[in-house]
mmCIF file of C-alpha atoms in Angstrom:
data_model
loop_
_atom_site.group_PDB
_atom_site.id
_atom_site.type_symbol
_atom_site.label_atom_id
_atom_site.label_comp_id
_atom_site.label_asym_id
_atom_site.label_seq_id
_atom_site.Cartn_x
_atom_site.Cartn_y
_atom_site.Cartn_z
ATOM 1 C CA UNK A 63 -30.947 -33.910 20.010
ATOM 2 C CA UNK A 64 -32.263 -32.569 23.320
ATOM 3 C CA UNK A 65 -35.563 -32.589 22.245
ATOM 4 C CA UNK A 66 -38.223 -33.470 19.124
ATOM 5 C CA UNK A 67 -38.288 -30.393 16.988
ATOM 6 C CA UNK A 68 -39.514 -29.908 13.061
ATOM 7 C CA UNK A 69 -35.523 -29.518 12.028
ATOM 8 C CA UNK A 70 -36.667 -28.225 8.685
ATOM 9 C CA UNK A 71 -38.244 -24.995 10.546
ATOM 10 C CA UNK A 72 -34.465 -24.276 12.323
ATOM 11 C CA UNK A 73 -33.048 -24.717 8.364
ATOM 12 C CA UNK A 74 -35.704 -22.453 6.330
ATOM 13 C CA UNK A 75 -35.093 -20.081 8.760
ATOM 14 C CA UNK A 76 -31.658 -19.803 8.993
ATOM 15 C CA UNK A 77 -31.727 -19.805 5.341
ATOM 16 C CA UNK A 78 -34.862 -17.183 5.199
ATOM 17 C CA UNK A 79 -32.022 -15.009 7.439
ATOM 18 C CA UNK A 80 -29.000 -15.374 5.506
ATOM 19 C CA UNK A 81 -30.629 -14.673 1.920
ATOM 20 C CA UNK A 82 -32.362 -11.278 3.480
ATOM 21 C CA UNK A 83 -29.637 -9.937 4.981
ATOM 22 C CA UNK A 84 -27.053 -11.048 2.293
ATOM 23 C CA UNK A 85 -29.035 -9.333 -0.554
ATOM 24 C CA UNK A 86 -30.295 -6.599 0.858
ATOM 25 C CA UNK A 87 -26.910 -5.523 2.351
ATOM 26 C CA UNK A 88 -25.746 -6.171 -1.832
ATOM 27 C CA UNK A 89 -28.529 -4.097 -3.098
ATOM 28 C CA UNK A 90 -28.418 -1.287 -0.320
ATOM 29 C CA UNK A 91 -24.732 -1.151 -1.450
ATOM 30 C CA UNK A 92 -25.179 -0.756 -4.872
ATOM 31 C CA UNK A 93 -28.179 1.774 -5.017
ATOM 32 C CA UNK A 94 -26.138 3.453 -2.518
ATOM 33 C CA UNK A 95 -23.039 3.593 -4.628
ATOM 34 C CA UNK A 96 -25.229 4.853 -7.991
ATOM 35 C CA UNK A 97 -26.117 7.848 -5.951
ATOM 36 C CA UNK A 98 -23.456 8.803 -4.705
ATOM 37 C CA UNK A 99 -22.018 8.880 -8.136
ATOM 38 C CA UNK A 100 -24.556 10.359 -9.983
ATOM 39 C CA UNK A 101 -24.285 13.010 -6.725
ATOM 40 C CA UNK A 102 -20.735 13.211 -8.040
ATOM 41 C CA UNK A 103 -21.707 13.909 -11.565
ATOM 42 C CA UNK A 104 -24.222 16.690 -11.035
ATOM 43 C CA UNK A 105 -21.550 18.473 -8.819
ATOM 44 C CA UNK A 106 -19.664 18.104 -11.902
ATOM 45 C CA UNK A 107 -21.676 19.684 -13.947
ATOM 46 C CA UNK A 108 -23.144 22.668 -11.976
ATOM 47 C CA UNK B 16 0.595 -2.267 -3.459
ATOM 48 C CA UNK B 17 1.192 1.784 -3.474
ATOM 49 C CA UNK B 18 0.403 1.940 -7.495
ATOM 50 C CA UNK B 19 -3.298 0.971 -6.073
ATOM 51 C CA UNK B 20 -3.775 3.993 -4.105
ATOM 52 C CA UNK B 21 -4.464 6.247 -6.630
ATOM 53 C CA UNK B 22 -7.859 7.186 -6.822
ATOM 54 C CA UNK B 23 -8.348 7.355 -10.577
ATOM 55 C CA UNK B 24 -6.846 3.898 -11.097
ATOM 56 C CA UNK B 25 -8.550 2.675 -8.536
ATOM 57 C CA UNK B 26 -11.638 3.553 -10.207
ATOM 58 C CA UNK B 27 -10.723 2.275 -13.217
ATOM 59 C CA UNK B 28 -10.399 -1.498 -11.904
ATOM 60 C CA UNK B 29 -12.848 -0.973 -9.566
ATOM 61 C CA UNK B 30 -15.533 0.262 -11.886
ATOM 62 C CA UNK B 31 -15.688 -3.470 -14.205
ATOM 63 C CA UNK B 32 -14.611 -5.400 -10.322
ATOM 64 C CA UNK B 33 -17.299 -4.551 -8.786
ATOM 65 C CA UNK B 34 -20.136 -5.763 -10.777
ATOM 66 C CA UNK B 35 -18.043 -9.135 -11.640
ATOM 67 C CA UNK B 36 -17.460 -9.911 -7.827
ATOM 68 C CA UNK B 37 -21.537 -9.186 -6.974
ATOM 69 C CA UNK B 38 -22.820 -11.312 -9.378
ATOM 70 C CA UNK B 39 -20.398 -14.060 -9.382
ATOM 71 C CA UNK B 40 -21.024 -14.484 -5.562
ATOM 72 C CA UNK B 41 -24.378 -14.167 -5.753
ATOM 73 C CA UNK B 42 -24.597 -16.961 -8.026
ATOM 74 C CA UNK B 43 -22.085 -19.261 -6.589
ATOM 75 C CA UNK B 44 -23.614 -18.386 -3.335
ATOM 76 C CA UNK B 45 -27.013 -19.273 -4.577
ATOM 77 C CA UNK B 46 -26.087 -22.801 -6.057
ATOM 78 C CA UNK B 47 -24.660 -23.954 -2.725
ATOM 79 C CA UNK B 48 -27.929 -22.351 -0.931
ATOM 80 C CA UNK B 49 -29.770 -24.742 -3.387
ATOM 81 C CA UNK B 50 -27.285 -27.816 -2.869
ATOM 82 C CA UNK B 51 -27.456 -27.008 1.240
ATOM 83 C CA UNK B 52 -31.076 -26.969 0.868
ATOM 84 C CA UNK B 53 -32.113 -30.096 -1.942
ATOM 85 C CA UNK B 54 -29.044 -32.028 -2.235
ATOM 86 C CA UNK B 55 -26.761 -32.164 0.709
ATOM 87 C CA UNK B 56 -27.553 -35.402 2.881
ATOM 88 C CA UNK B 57 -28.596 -35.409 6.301
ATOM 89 C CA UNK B 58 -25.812 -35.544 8.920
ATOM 90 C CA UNK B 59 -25.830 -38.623 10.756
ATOM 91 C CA UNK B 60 -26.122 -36.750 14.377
ATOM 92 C CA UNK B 61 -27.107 -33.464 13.615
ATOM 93 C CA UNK B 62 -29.954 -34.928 10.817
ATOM 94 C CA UNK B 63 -31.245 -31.801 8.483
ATOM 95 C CA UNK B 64 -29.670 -28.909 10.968
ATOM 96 C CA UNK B 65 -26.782 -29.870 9.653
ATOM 97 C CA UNK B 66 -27.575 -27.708 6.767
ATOM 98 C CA UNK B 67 -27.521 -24.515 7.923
ATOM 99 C CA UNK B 68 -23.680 -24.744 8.300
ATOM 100 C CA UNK B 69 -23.229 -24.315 4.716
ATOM 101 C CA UNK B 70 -24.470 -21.097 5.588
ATOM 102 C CA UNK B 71 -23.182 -20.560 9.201
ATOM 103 C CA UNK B 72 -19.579 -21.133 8.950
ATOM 104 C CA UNK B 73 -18.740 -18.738 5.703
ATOM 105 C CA UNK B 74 -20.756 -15.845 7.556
ATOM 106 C CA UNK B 75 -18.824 -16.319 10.727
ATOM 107 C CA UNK B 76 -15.272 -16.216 8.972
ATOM 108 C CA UNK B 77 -16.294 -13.389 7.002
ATOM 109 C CA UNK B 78 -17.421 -11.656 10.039
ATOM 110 C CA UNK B 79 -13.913 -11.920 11.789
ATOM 111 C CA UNK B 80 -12.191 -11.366 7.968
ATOM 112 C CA UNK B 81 -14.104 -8.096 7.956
ATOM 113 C CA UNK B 82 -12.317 -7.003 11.036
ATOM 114 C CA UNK B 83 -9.204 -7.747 9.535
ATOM 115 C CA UNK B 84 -9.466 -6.100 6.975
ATOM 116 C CA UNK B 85 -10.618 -3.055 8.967
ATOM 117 C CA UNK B 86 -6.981 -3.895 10.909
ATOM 118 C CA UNK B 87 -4.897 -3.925 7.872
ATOM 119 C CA UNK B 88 -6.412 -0.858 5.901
ATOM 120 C CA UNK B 89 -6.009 1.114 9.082
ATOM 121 C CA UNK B 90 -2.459 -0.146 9.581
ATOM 122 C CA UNK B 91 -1.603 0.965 5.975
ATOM 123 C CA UNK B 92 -3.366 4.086 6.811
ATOM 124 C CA UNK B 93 -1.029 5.189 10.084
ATOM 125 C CA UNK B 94 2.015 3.810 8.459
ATOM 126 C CA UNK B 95 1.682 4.373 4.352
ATOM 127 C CA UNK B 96 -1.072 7.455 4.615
ATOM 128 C CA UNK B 97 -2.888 5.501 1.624
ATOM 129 C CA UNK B 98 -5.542 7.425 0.472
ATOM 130 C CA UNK B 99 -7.150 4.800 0.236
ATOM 131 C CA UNK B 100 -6.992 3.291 2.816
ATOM 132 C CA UNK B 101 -9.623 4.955 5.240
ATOM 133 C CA UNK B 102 -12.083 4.428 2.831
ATOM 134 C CA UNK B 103 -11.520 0.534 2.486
ATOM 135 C CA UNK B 104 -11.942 0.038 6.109
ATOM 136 C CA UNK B 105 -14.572 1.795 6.744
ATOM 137 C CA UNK B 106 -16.446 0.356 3.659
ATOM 138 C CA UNK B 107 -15.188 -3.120 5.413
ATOM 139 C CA UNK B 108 -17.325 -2.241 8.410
ATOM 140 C CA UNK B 109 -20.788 -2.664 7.409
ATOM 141 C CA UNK B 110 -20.327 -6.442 5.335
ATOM 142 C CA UNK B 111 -18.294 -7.357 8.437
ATOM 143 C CA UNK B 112 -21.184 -6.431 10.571
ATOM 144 C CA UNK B 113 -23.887 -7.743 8.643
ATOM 145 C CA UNK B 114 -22.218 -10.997 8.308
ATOM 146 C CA UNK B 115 -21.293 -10.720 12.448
ATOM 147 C CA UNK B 116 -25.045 -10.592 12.563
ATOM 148 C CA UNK B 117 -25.911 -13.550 10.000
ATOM 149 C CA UNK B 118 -23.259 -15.748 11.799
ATOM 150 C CA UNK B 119 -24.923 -15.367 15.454
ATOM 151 C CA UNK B 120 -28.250 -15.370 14.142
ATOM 152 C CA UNK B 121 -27.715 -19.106 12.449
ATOM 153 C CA UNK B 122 -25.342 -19.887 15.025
ATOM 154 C CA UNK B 123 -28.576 -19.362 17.535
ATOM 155 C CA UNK B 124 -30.918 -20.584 15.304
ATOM 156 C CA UNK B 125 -29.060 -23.921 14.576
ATOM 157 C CA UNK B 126 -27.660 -23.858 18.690
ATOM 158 C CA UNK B 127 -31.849 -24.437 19.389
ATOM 159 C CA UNK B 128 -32.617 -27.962 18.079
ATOM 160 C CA UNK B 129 -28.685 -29.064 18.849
ATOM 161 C CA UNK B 130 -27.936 -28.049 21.752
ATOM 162 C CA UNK B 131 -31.377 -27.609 23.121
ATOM 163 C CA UNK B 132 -30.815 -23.808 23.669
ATOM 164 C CA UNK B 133 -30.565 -20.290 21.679
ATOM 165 C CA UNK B 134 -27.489 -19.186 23.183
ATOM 166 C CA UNK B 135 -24.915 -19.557 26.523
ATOM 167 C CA UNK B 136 -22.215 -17.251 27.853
ATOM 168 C CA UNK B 137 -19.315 -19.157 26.416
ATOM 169 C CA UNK B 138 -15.723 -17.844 25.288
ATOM 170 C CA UNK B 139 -17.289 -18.108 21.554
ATOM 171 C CA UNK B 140 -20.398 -16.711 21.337
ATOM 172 C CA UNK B 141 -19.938 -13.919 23.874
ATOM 173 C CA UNK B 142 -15.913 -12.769 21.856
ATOM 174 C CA UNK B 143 -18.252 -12.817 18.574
ATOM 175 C CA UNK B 144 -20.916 -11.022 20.270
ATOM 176 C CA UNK B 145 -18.136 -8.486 21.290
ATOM 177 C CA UNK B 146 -17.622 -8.110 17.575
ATOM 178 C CA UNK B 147 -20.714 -7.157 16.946
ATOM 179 C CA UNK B 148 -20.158 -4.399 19.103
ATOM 180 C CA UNK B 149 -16.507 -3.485 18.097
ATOM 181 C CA UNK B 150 -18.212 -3.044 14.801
ATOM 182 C CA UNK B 151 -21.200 -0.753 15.778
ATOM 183 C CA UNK B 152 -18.832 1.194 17.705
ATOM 184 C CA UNK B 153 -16.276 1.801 14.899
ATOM 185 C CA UNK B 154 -19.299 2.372 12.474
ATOM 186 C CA UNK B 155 -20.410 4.881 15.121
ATOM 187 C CA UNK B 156 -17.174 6.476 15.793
ATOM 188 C CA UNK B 157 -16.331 6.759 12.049
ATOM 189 C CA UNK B 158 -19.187 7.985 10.720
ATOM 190 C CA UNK B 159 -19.002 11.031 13.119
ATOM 191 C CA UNK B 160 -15.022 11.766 12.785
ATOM 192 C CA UNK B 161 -16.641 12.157 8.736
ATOM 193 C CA UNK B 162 -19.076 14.335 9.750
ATOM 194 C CA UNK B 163 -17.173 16.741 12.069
ATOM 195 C CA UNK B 164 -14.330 16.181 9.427
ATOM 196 C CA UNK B 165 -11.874 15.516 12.450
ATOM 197 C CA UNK B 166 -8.892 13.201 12.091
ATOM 198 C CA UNK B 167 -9.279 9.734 10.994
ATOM 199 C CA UNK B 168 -6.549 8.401 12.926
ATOM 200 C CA UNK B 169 -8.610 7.879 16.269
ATOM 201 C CA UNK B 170 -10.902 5.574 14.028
ATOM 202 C CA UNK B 171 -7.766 3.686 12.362
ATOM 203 C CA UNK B 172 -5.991 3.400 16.209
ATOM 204 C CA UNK B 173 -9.792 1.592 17.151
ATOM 205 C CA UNK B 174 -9.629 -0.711 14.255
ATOM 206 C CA UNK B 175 -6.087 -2.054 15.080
ATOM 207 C CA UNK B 176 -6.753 -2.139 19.051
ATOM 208 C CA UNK B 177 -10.238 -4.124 18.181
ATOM 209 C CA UNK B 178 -8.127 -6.878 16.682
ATOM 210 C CA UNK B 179 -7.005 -8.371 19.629
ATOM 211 C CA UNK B 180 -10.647 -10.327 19.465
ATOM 212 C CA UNK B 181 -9.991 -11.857 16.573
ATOM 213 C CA UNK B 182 -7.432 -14.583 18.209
ATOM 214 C CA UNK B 183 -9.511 -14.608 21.111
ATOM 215 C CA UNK B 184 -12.785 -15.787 18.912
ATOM 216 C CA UNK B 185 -10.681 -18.341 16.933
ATOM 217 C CA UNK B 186 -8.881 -19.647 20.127
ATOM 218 C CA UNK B 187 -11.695 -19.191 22.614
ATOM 219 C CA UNK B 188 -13.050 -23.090 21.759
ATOM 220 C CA UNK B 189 -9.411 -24.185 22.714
ATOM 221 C CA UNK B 190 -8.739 -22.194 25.704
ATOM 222 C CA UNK B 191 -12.014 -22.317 27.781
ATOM 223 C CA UNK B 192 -14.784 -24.972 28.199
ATOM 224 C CA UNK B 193 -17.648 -24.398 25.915
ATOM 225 C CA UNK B 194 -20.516 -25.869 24.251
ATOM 226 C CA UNK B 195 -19.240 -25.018 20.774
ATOM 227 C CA UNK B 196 -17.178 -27.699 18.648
ATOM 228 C CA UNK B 197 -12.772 -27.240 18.545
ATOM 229 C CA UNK B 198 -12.016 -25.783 15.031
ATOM 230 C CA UNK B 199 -13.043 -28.982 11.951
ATOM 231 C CA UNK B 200 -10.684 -27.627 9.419
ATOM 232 C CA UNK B 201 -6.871 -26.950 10.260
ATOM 233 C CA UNK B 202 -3.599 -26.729 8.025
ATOM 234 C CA UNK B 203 -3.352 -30.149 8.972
ATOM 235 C CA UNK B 204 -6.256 -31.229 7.345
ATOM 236 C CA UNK B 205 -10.287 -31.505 8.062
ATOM 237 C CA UNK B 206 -12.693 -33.750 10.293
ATOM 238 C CA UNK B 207 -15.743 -33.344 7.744
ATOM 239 C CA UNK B 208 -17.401 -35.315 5.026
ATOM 240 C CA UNK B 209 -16.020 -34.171 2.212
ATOM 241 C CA UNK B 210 -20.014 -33.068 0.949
ATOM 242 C CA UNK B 211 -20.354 -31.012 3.526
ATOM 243 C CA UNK B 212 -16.388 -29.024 2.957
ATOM 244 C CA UNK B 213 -17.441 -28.857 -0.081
ATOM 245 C CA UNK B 214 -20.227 -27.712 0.518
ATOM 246 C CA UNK B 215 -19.423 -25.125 2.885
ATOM 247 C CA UNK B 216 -16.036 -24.208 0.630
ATOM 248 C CA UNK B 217 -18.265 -22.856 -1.899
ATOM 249 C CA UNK B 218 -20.329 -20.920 0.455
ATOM 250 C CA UNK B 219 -17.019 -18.948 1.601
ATOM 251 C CA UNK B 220 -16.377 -18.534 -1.906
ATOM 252 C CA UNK B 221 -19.577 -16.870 -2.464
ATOM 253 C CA UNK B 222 -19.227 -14.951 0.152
ATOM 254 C CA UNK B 223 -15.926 -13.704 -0.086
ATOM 255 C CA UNK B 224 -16.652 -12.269 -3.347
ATOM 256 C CA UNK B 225 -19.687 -10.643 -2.563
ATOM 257 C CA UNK B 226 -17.969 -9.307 0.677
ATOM 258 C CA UNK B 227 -15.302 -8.087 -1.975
ATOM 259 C CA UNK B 228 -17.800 -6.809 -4.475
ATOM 260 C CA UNK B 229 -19.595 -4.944 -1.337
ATOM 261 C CA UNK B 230 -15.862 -3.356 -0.182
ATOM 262 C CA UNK B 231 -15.655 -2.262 -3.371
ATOM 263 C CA UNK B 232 -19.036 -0.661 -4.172
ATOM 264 C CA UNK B 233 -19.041 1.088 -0.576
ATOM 265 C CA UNK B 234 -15.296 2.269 -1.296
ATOM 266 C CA UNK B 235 -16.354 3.818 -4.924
ATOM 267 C CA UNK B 236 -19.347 5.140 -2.548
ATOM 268 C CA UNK B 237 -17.284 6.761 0.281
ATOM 269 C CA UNK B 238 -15.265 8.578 -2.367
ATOM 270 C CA UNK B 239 -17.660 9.502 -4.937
ATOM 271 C CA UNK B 240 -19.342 11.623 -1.636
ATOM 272 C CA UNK B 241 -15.393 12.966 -0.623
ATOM 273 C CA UNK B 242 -14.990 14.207 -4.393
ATOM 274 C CA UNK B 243 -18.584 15.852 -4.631
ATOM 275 C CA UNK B 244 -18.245 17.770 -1.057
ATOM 276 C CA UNK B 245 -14.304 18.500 -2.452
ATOM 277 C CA UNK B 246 -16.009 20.093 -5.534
ATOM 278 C CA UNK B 247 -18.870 22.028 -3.457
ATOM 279 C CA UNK B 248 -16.735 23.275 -0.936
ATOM 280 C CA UNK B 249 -14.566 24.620 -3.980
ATOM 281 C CA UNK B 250 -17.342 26.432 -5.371
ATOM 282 C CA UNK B 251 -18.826 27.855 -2.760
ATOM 283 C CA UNK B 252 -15.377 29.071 -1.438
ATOM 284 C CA UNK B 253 -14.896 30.930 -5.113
ATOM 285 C CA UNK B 254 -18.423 31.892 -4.728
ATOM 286 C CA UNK B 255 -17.138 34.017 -1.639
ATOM 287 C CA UNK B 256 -14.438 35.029 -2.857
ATOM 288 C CA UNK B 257 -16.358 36.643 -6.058
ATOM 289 C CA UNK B 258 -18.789 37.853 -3.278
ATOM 290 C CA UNK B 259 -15.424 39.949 -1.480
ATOM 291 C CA UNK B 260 -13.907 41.250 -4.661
#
């Protein structure tokens, strides 16, 4: 190790990072998907 | 391979897919982000940091697998014209860059306490920082060949030149000098404790499946929007033509 650091601080935040990103990209995804759909289905319908 | 193309049958699979694949990663992702984080031992060298490449390494090879899948759709796009095929890699764009972004961002933050510093100009970091970029630039670049409804072939021609990185970032560690470890797991076999393969086998399961389940839902997105402006355009064109007559 170069130097004395709290390791646990490098590993909650890479972990903090990771769990974000991955579920918001999921759920960005799938409200993204619904709308366009129910876009779809109005279009349909009009 | 061809059968799949069809956009109606394609919605049909994709429609019972794409739920199973979110959910199934998310919770096979999530029990190896509790075993990285309460039951994985310590690394003899690296101590606790060794953690975060439970995390780390499924990110980075799902950042270069997003690219090539972005080089493969677009190759069956020029050569097969598969419907669709555009819309699988673009909707392979933004998971690749997202997990381009996770993978340097716990690269960096695990580089700090091991190597003493956030980041160096070597072949590896700097090819998958070029990723990064390939990837903003063929969001950028597709998203406004949509919107001007021009021909999708300059984007597909940009997908297949921007795989040349992808050897470079796997063989950059081999050819040049550089802070970053050779390659632990080969055909031949791996280097690792088998706790932390495990380990970090599950994590690219996880995340291959929610990469998949994300394809999928941006793909059913992407053409959901192509079949409503389809239907508009329709109507407003017989809306015209009632108009004339």
């Amino acid at each position: 190790m170069a130097e004395q650091l709290d390791q646990w601080t490098f590993v909650i935040a890479a972990y903090a990072v990771v769990i974000v990103g991955t579920l918001g990209m999921v759920a960005w995804s799938w409200i993204a998907m619904k709308r366009a759909e129910k876009r779809r289905e109005e279009t349909r319908r009009k | 391979m061809h059968g799949f193309a069809n956009p109606a049958r394609f919605l049909r699979i994709a429609k019972w897919l794409t739920p199973l694949c979110l959910l199934a990663g998310l919770v096979i992702f999530g029990a190896v982000i509790v075993y990285g984080l309460f039951y994985a031992p310590p690394e003899r060298l690296q101590g606790e940091t060794a953690r975060i490449l439970f995390i780390h390494v499924p990110t980075v090879w799902f950042g270069m697998a997003g690219w090539t899948t972005i080089a493969l759709a677009s190759l069956a796009e020029l050569v097969w014209r598969h419907p669709l095929a555009a819309l699988a890699a673009r909707a392979a764009a933004v998971p690749g860059a997202v997990f381009t972004t996770l993978g340097l961002l716990t690269g960096s933050i695990w580089g700090r306490p091991a190597w003493g510093t956030w980041w160096v100009w070597d072949g590896r970091l700097t090819s998958f920082l070029v990723l990064l970029f390939l990837y903003l630039g063929y969001i950028a670049l597709a998203g406004a060949l949509d919107r001007e409804g021009s021909n999708s072939r300059v984007a597909a021609i940009f997908g297949l030149v921007g795989a040349v990185n992808i050897p470079i970032i796997h063989y950059s560690v081999i050819w040049w000098n550089s802070l970053h470890q050779p390659p632990s797991i080969s055909t031949s076999g791996s280097a690792m404790a088998p706790e932390y393969l495990w380990g970090m086998l599950g994590g690219a399961l996880g995340i291959s499946l929610l990469f998949g389940g994300v394809v999928l839902a941006r793909m059913r997105m992407l053409l959901a929007n192509v079949q409503a402006e389809a239907r508009l355009r329709r109507k407003a064109m017989g809306a015209a033509e009632g108009l004339a007559s």
